[in-house]
PDB file of C-alpha atoms in Angstrom:
ATOM      1  CA  GLU A 266      46.807 -23.279   1.210  1.00  0.00           C
ATOM      2  CA  ILE A 267      46.158 -20.532  -1.336  1.00  0.00           C
ATOM      3  CA  VAL A 268      48.794 -19.998  -4.034  1.00  0.00           C
ATOM      4  CA  LEU A 269      49.059 -16.554  -5.620  1.00  0.00           C
ATOM      5  CA  THR A 270      50.387 -15.978  -9.131  1.00  0.00           C
ATOM      6  CA  GLN A 271      51.353 -12.502 -10.299  1.00  0.00           C
ATOM      7  CA  SER A 272      51.765 -11.292 -13.853  1.00  0.00           C
ATOM      8  CA  PRO A 273      53.727 -10.037 -15.550  1.00  0.00           C
ATOM      9  CA  ASP A 274      57.037 -10.725 -13.808  1.00  0.00           C
ATOM     10  CA  THR A 275      58.356  -7.366 -15.020  1.00  0.00           C
ATOM     11  CA  LEU A 276      56.587  -4.360 -16.467  1.00  0.00           C
ATOM     12  CA  SER A 277      58.706  -1.846 -18.314  1.00  0.00           C
ATOM     13  CA  LEU A 278      57.008   1.530 -18.572  1.00  0.00           C
ATOM     14  CA  SER A 279      57.736   5.241 -18.650  1.00  0.00           C
ATOM     15  CA  PRO A 280      56.732   7.956 -16.181  1.00  0.00           C
ATOM     16  CA  GLY A 281      53.182   9.103 -16.834  1.00  0.00           C
ATOM     17  CA  GLU A 282      52.019   5.760 -18.208  1.00  0.00           C
ATOM     18  CA  ARG A 283      49.491   3.421 -16.627  1.00  0.00           C
ATOM     19  CA  ALA A 284      50.557   0.165 -14.980  1.00  0.00           C
ATOM     20  CA  THR A 285      48.196  -2.783 -14.684  1.00  0.00           C
ATOM     21  CA  LEU A 286      49.322  -5.635 -12.424  1.00  0.00           C
ATOM     22  CA  SER A 287      47.496  -8.927 -12.030  1.00  0.00           C
ATOM     23  CA  CYS A 288      47.213 -11.312  -9.087  1.00  0.00           C
ATOM     24  CA  ARG A 289      45.442 -14.656  -9.462  1.00  0.00           C
ATOM     25  CA  ALA A 290      44.603 -16.997  -6.580  1.00  0.00           C
ATOM     26  CA  SER A 291      44.416 -20.798  -6.724  1.00  0.00           C
ATOM     27  CA  GLN A 292      41.099 -20.681  -4.858  1.00  0.00           C
ATOM     28  CA  ILE A 293      38.505 -18.093  -3.947  1.00  0.00           C
ATOM     29  CA  ILE A 294      39.664 -15.507  -1.436  1.00  0.00           C
ATOM     30  CA  ASN A 295      36.797 -14.883   0.942  1.00  0.00           C
ATOM     31  CA  ASN A 296      35.610 -11.363   1.723  1.00  0.00           C
ATOM     32  CA  ASN A 297      38.141  -9.937  -0.779  1.00  0.00           C
ATOM     33  CA  GLN A 298      40.909 -10.229   1.815  1.00  0.00           C
ATOM     34  CA  LEU A 299      43.592  -9.362  -0.712  1.00  0.00           C
ATOM     35  CA  ALA A 300      46.225  -6.691  -0.182  1.00  0.00           C
ATOM     36  CA  TRP A 301      48.904  -5.043  -2.304  1.00  0.00           C
ATOM     37  CA  HIS A 302      52.285  -3.940  -0.954  1.00  0.00           C
ATOM     38  CA  GLN A 303      54.970  -1.810  -2.580  1.00  0.00           C
ATOM     39  CA  GLN A 304      58.665  -2.346  -1.943  1.00  0.00           C
ATOM     40  CA  ARG A 305      61.152   0.183  -3.211  1.00  0.00           C
ATOM     41  CA  PRO A 306      64.805  -0.838  -3.523  1.00  0.00           C
ATOM     42  CA  GLY A 307      66.503  -1.072  -0.160  1.00  0.00           C
ATOM     43  CA  GLN A 308      63.304  -0.316   1.743  1.00  0.00           C
ATOM     44  CA  ALA A 309      60.745  -2.247   3.749  1.00  0.00           C
ATOM     45  CA  PRO A 310      57.416  -3.043   2.129  1.00  0.00           C
ATOM     46  CA  ARG A 311      54.472  -0.726   2.695  1.00  0.00           C
ATOM     47  CA  LEU A 312      50.781  -1.446   2.415  1.00  0.00           C
ATOM     48  CA  LEU A 313      49.013   0.197  -0.532  1.00  0.00           C
ATOM     49  CA  ILE A 314      45.648  -1.541  -0.809  1.00  0.00           C
ATOM     50  CA  PHE A 315      43.638  -3.794   1.496  1.00  0.00           C
ATOM     51  CA  GLY A 316      40.263  -5.471   1.085  1.00  0.00           C
ATOM     52  CA  SER A 317      40.987  -5.626  -2.664  1.00  0.00           C
ATOM     53  CA  SER A 318      40.120  -1.965  -3.285  1.00  0.00           C
ATOM     54  CA  ASN A 319      40.680   0.151  -0.154  1.00  0.00           C
ATOM     55  CA  ARG A 320      43.658   2.484  -0.146  1.00  0.00           C
ATOM     56  CA  ALA A 321      45.734   2.468   3.003  1.00  0.00           C
ATOM     57  CA  SER A 322      46.323   5.676   4.890  1.00  0.00           C
ATOM     58  CA  GLY A 323      48.408   8.205   2.961  1.00  0.00           C
ATOM     59  CA  ILE A 324      48.382   6.324  -0.338  1.00  0.00           C
ATOM     60  CA  PRO A 325      47.861   8.568  -3.395  1.00  0.00           C
ATOM     61  CA  ASP A 326      44.697   8.087  -5.414  1.00  0.00           C
ATOM     62  CA  ARG A 327      46.646   7.140  -8.533  1.00  0.00           C
ATOM     63  CA  PHE A 328      46.795   3.683  -6.914  1.00  0.00           C
ATOM     64  CA  SER A 329      43.616   1.637  -7.206  1.00  0.00           C
ATOM     65  CA  GLY A 330      42.717  -1.977  -6.631  1.00  0.00           C
ATOM     66  CA  SER A 331      39.911  -4.091  -7.980  1.00  0.00           C
ATOM     67  CA  GLY A 332      38.758  -7.660  -8.299  1.00  0.00           C
ATOM     68  CA  SER A 333      37.103 -10.428  -6.331  1.00  0.00           C
ATOM     69  CA  GLY A 334      37.069 -14.182  -6.045  1.00  0.00           C
ATOM     70  CA  THR A 335      40.317 -15.324  -7.612  1.00  0.00           C
ATOM     71  CA  ASP A 336      41.302 -12.417  -9.889  1.00  0.00           C
ATOM     72  CA  PHE A 337      42.610  -9.103  -8.644  1.00  0.00           C
ATOM     73  CA  THR A 338      44.231  -6.074 -10.254  1.00  0.00           C
ATOM     74  CA  LEU A 339      46.373  -3.180  -9.080  1.00  0.00           C
ATOM     75  CA  THR A 340      46.314  -0.139 -11.366  1.00  0.00           C
ATOM     76  CA  ILE A 341      48.714   2.776 -11.113  1.00  0.00           C
ATOM     77  CA  ASN A 342      47.566   5.761 -13.165  1.00  0.00           C
ATOM     78  CA  GLY A 343      50.273   8.199 -14.232  1.00  0.00           C
ATOM     79  CA  LEU A 344      53.435   6.534 -12.963  1.00  0.00           C
ATOM     80  CA  GLU A 345      55.652   8.760 -10.863  1.00  0.00           C
ATOM     81  CA  PRO A 346      59.426   8.138 -10.596  1.00  0.00           C
ATOM     82  CA  GLU A 347      58.995   6.854  -7.026  1.00  0.00           C
ATOM     83  CA  ASP A 348      56.495   4.195  -8.207  1.00  0.00           C
ATOM     84  CA  PHE A 349      59.181   2.121  -9.890  1.00  0.00           C
ATOM     85  CA  ALA A 350      59.371  -0.723  -7.400  1.00  0.00           C
ATOM     86  CA  VAL A 351      58.286  -4.295  -6.764  1.00  0.00           C
ATOM     87  CA  TYR A 352      54.623  -4.942  -5.969  1.00  0.00           C
ATOM     88  CA  TYR A 353      53.404  -7.948  -4.016  1.00  0.00           C
ATOM     89  CA  CYS A 354      49.870  -9.171  -3.550  1.00  0.00           C
ATOM     90  CA  GLN A 355      49.041 -10.913  -0.272  1.00  0.00           C
ATOM     91  CA  GLU A 356      45.993 -12.848   0.840  1.00  0.00           C
ATOM     92  CA  TYR A 357      44.980 -12.666   4.479  1.00  0.00           C
ATOM     93  CA  ASP A 358      41.934 -14.929   4.485  1.00  0.00           C
ATOM     94  CA  GLY A 359      42.666 -16.562   7.860  1.00  0.00           C
ATOM     95  CA  SER A 360      46.019 -17.873   9.001  1.00  0.00           C
ATOM     96  CA  PHE A 361      48.752 -19.221   6.724  1.00  0.00           C
ATOM     97  CA  LEU A 362      48.969 -15.997   4.794  1.00  0.00           C
ATOM     98  CA  THR A 363      50.494 -16.048   1.335  1.00  0.00           C
ATOM     99  CA  PHE A 364      52.377 -13.569  -0.812  1.00  0.00           C
ATOM    100  CA  GLY A 365      52.592 -13.581  -4.563  1.00  0.00           C
ATOM    101  CA  PRO A 366      56.077 -13.677  -6.141  1.00  0.00           C
ATOM    102  CA  GLY A 367      55.953  -9.991  -7.059  1.00  0.00           C
ATOM    103  CA  THR A 368      55.850  -7.826 -10.174  1.00  0.00           C
ATOM    104  CA  LYS A 369      58.711  -5.441 -10.823  1.00  0.00           C
ATOM    105  CA  VAL A 370      57.749  -2.144 -12.418  1.00  0.00           C
ATOM    106  CA  ASP A 371      60.795  -0.594 -13.992  1.00  0.00           C
ATOM    107  CA  ILE A 372      61.677   2.051 -16.479  1.00  0.00           C
TER     108      ILE A 372
ATOM    109  CA  GLU B 235      53.004   8.173  14.252  1.00  0.00           C
ATOM    110  CA  VAL B 236      52.950   4.405  13.888  1.00  0.00           C
ATOM    111  CA  GLN B 237      56.319   2.766  14.446  1.00  0.00           C
ATOM    112  CA  LEU B 238      57.492  -0.832  14.373  1.00  0.00           C
ATOM    113  CA  VAL B 239      61.176  -1.337  15.094  1.00  0.00           C
ATOM    114  CA  GLU B 240      62.769  -4.763  14.854  1.00  0.00           C
ATOM    115  CA  SER B 241      65.968  -5.657  16.671  1.00  0.00           C
ATOM    116  CA  GLY B 242      67.982  -8.696  17.639  1.00  0.00           C
ATOM    117  CA  GLY B 243      69.311  -9.736  14.263  1.00  0.00           C
ATOM    118  CA  GLY B 244      72.941 -10.586  13.631  1.00  0.00           C
ATOM    119  CA  LEU B 245      75.355 -13.357  12.797  1.00  0.00           C
ATOM    120  CA  VAL B 246      74.686 -16.773  14.289  1.00  0.00           C
ATOM    121  CA  GLN B 247      76.171 -20.199  13.636  1.00  0.00           C
ATOM    122  CA  PRO B 248      74.115 -23.029  12.164  1.00  0.00           C
ATOM    123  CA  GLY B 249      72.212 -24.772  14.928  1.00  0.00           C
ATOM    124  CA  GLY B 250      72.204 -21.635  17.031  1.00  0.00           C
ATOM    125  CA  SER B 251      69.392 -19.517  18.421  1.00  0.00           C
ATOM    126  CA  LEU B 252      68.312 -15.918  18.193  1.00  0.00           C
ATOM    127  CA  ARG B 253      65.470 -13.850  19.628  1.00  0.00           C
ATOM    128  CA  LEU B 254      64.038 -11.047  17.549  1.00  0.00           C
ATOM    129  CA  SER B 255      62.005  -8.212  19.019  1.00  0.00           C
ATOM    130  CA  CYS B 256      59.579  -5.777  17.448  1.00  0.00           C
ATOM    131  CA  ALA B 257      58.898  -2.630  19.463  1.00  0.00           C
ATOM    132  CA  THR B 258      55.666  -0.932  18.483  1.00  0.00           C
ATOM    133  CA  SER B 259      54.055   2.429  19.147  1.00  0.00           C
ATOM    134  CA  GLY B 260      51.413   4.739  17.724  1.00  0.00           C
ATOM    135  CA  PHE B 261      48.625   2.196  17.418  1.00  0.00           C
ATOM    136  CA  THR B 262      46.571  -0.113  19.625  1.00  0.00           C
ATOM    137  CA  PHE B 263      48.942  -3.059  19.645  1.00  0.00           C
ATOM    138  CA  SER B 264      46.689  -5.232  21.793  1.00  0.00           C
ATOM    139  CA  SER B 265      43.912  -5.098  19.170  1.00  0.00           C
ATOM    140  CA  ASN B 266      46.070  -6.281  16.282  1.00  0.00           C
ATOM    141  CA  TRP B 267      46.976  -9.650  14.895  1.00  0.00           C
ATOM    142  CA  MET B 268      50.740  -9.532  14.368  1.00  0.00           C
ATOM    143  CA  HIS B 269      52.893 -11.341  11.827  1.00  0.00           C
ATOM    144  CA  TRP B 270      56.522 -12.130  11.117  1.00  0.00           C
ATOM    145  CA  VAL B 271      57.602 -12.132   7.471  1.00  0.00           C
ATOM    146  CA  ARG B 272      61.055 -12.698   6.037  1.00  0.00           C
ATOM    147  CA  GLN B 273      62.855 -11.925   2.808  1.00  0.00           C
ATOM    148  CA  VAL B 274      66.015 -13.460   1.483  1.00  0.00           C
ATOM    149  CA  PRO B 275      67.972 -10.598  -0.142  1.00  0.00           C
ATOM    150  CA  GLY B 276      66.895 -10.291  -3.763  1.00  0.00           C
ATOM    151  CA  LYS B 277      63.929 -12.632  -3.302  1.00  0.00           C
ATOM    152  CA  GLY B 278      60.258 -12.322  -2.396  1.00  0.00           C
ATOM    153  CA  LEU B 279      58.334 -11.984   0.853  1.00  0.00           C
ATOM    154  CA  VAL B 280      57.514 -15.095   2.852  1.00  0.00           C
ATOM    155  CA  TRP B 281      55.042 -15.267   5.731  1.00  0.00           C
ATOM    156  CA  LEU B 282      56.390 -17.106   8.786  1.00  0.00           C
ATOM    157  CA  CYS B 283      53.865 -16.948  11.595  1.00  0.00           C
ATOM    158  CA  ASP B 284      51.230 -14.902  13.344  1.00  0.00           C
ATOM    159  CA  ILE B 285      49.589 -14.417  16.711  1.00  0.00           C
ATOM    160  CA  THR B 286      46.115 -13.337  17.779  1.00  0.00           C
ATOM    161  CA  PRO B 287      45.632 -10.013  19.604  1.00  0.00           C
ATOM    162  CA  ASP B 288      45.406 -11.683  23.018  1.00  0.00           C
ATOM    163  CA  GLY B 289      48.248 -14.072  22.297  1.00  0.00           C
ATOM    164  CA  SER B 290      46.115 -17.151  22.811  1.00  0.00           C
ATOM    165  CA  ARG B 291      46.594 -18.630  19.340  1.00  0.00           C
ATOM    166  CA  THR B 292      49.499 -18.844  16.940  1.00  0.00           C
ATOM    167  CA  ALA B 293      50.043 -20.244  13.472  1.00  0.00           C
ATOM    168  CA  TYR B 294      53.248 -21.157  11.664  1.00  0.00           C
ATOM    169  CA  ALA B 295      54.445 -21.946   8.175  1.00  0.00           C
ATOM    170  CA  ASP B 296      55.439 -25.607   7.968  1.00  0.00           C
ATOM    171  CA  PHE B 297      59.139 -24.882   7.415  1.00  0.00           C
ATOM    172  CA  VAL B 298      59.485 -23.053  10.755  1.00  0.00           C
ATOM    173  CA  LYS B 299      57.026 -25.081  12.836  1.00  0.00           C
ATOM    174  CA  GLY B 300      58.756 -26.540  15.865  1.00  0.00           C
ATOM    175  CA  ARG B 301      61.811 -24.277  15.453  1.00  0.00           C
ATOM    176  CA  PHE B 302      60.343 -20.762  15.727  1.00  0.00           C
ATOM    177  CA  THR B 303      58.024 -19.386  18.427  1.00  0.00           C
ATOM    178  CA  ILE B 304      56.065 -16.145  18.174  1.00  0.00           C
ATOM    179  CA  SER B 305      54.941 -14.365  21.325  1.00  0.00           C
ATOM    180  CA  ARG B 306      53.829 -10.929  22.455  1.00  0.00           C
ATOM    181  CA  ASP B 307      53.665  -8.680  25.495  1.00  0.00           C
ATOM    182  CA  ASN B 308      50.621  -6.423  25.307  1.00  0.00           C
ATOM    183  CA  VAL B 309      51.780  -4.384  28.308  1.00  0.00           C
ATOM    184  CA  LYS B 310      55.090  -3.500  26.693  1.00  0.00           C
ATOM    185  CA  ASN B 311      53.630  -3.400  23.134  1.00  0.00           C
ATOM    186  CA  MET B 312      56.288  -5.862  22.019  1.00  0.00           C
ATOM    187  CA  LEU B 313      56.318  -8.747  19.567  1.00  0.00           C
ATOM    188  CA  TYR B 314      58.934 -11.491  19.690  1.00  0.00           C
ATOM    189  CA  LEU B 315      60.267 -14.287  17.528  1.00  0.00           C
ATOM    190  CA  GLU B 316      62.335 -16.991  19.190  1.00  0.00           C
ATOM    191  CA  MET B 317      64.334 -18.868  16.563  1.00  0.00           C
ATOM    192  CA  ASN B 318      66.082 -22.159  17.334  1.00  0.00           C
ATOM    193  CA  SER B 319      67.989 -24.728  15.281  1.00  0.00           C
ATOM    194  CA  LEU B 320      68.847 -22.079  12.746  1.00  0.00           C
ATOM    195  CA  ARG B 321      69.960 -23.189   9.294  1.00  0.00           C
ATOM    196  CA  ASP B 322      71.858 -21.491   6.485  1.00  0.00           C
ATOM    197  CA  ASP B 323      68.613 -20.996   4.583  1.00  0.00           C
ATOM    198  CA  ASP B 324      67.131 -18.972   7.444  1.00  0.00           C
ATOM    199  CA  THR B 325      69.440 -16.133   6.397  1.00  0.00           C
ATOM    200  CA  ALA B 326      67.095 -13.256   5.558  1.00  0.00           C
ATOM    201  CA  VAL B 327      65.732  -9.897   6.603  1.00  0.00           C
ATOM    202  CA  TYR B 328      62.971 -10.426   9.161  1.00  0.00           C
ATOM    203  CA  TYR B 329      60.028  -8.017   9.314  1.00  0.00           C
ATOM    204  CA  CYS B 330      57.152  -7.629  11.736  1.00  0.00           C
ATOM    205  CA  GLU B 331      53.825  -6.599  10.235  1.00  0.00           C
ATOM    206  CA  SER B 332      50.613  -5.502  11.901  1.00  0.00           C
ATOM    207  CA  GLN B 333      47.120  -6.622  10.984  1.00  0.00           C
ATOM    208  CA  ILE B 334      46.308  -5.733   7.400  1.00  0.00           C
ATOM    209  CA  SER B 335      42.737  -4.615   8.014  1.00  0.00           C
ATOM    210  CA  ARG B 336      43.889  -2.289  10.799  1.00  0.00           C
ATOM    211  CA  GLY B 337      46.651  -0.520   8.881  1.00  0.00           C
ATOM    212  CA  GLY B 338      49.125  -3.179   7.795  1.00  0.00           C
ATOM    213  CA  HIS B 339      52.231  -1.408   9.066  1.00  0.00           C
ATOM    214  CA  TRP B 340      55.729  -2.804   8.590  1.00  0.00           C
ATOM    215  CA  GLY B 341      58.945  -2.445  10.495  1.00  0.00           C
ATOM    216  CA  GLN B 342      62.229  -1.671   8.752  1.00  0.00           C
ATOM    217  CA  GLY B 343      63.493  -5.220   9.192  1.00  0.00           C
ATOM    218  CA  THR B 344      66.434  -6.852  10.929  1.00  0.00           C
ATOM    219  CA  LEU B 345      69.017  -8.978   9.132  1.00  0.00           C
ATOM    220  CA  VAL B 346      69.720 -12.476  10.370  1.00  0.00           C
ATOM    221  CA  THR B 347      72.774 -14.201   8.926  1.00  0.00           C
ATOM    222  CA  VAL B 348      73.288 -17.881   9.645  1.00  0.00           C
ATOM    223  CA  SER B 349      76.837 -18.889   8.802  1.00  0.00           C
ATOM    224  CA  SER B 350      79.823 -20.674  10.272  1.00  0.00           C
TER     225      SER B 350
END
């Protein structure tokens, strides 16, 4: 079973700044099957990035993903007020999917 | 428009049972792996189980294996989660999620509260 570690736990930034979130896996994730989800307070999660770097439908281009193997990054360029949320990475390399513990981006 | 709508949550006593449903529309349900994920309020997301597009294979997290059963009806575009022997620590919001590589859509969740 793959274990995902996210850092930092909390990222305190201001609107307009860049956010860089890290997700590290305990073993190699094949075919870059790593996704990022955003969860705003009181809302369901929504998919931002899949396949490590592919934006999901309707996701603004200020969101970008990168990485391979065991190290992955979500970058948010020019934070908007609605981007202050919790971000989870998720691996989907086969069954027994795993989520990271989340990174909270707050003001 | 893609929609996933969970229902069936509520208050149940420890040891009881509950069946959750996820009604889907706006995408080719029968081509998607489907997942159930839960979230204790204030905590992170936890994957529970999934099912192949044709329903022939399922997989479960160890802590629900033998208690929860995932199933689907590709004619009705419905996903189900049968939950038995419920415990206090099963209290959470339960979400259905479609296959990541085909859109990764989420429902709004349904709250299950296990309490006497």
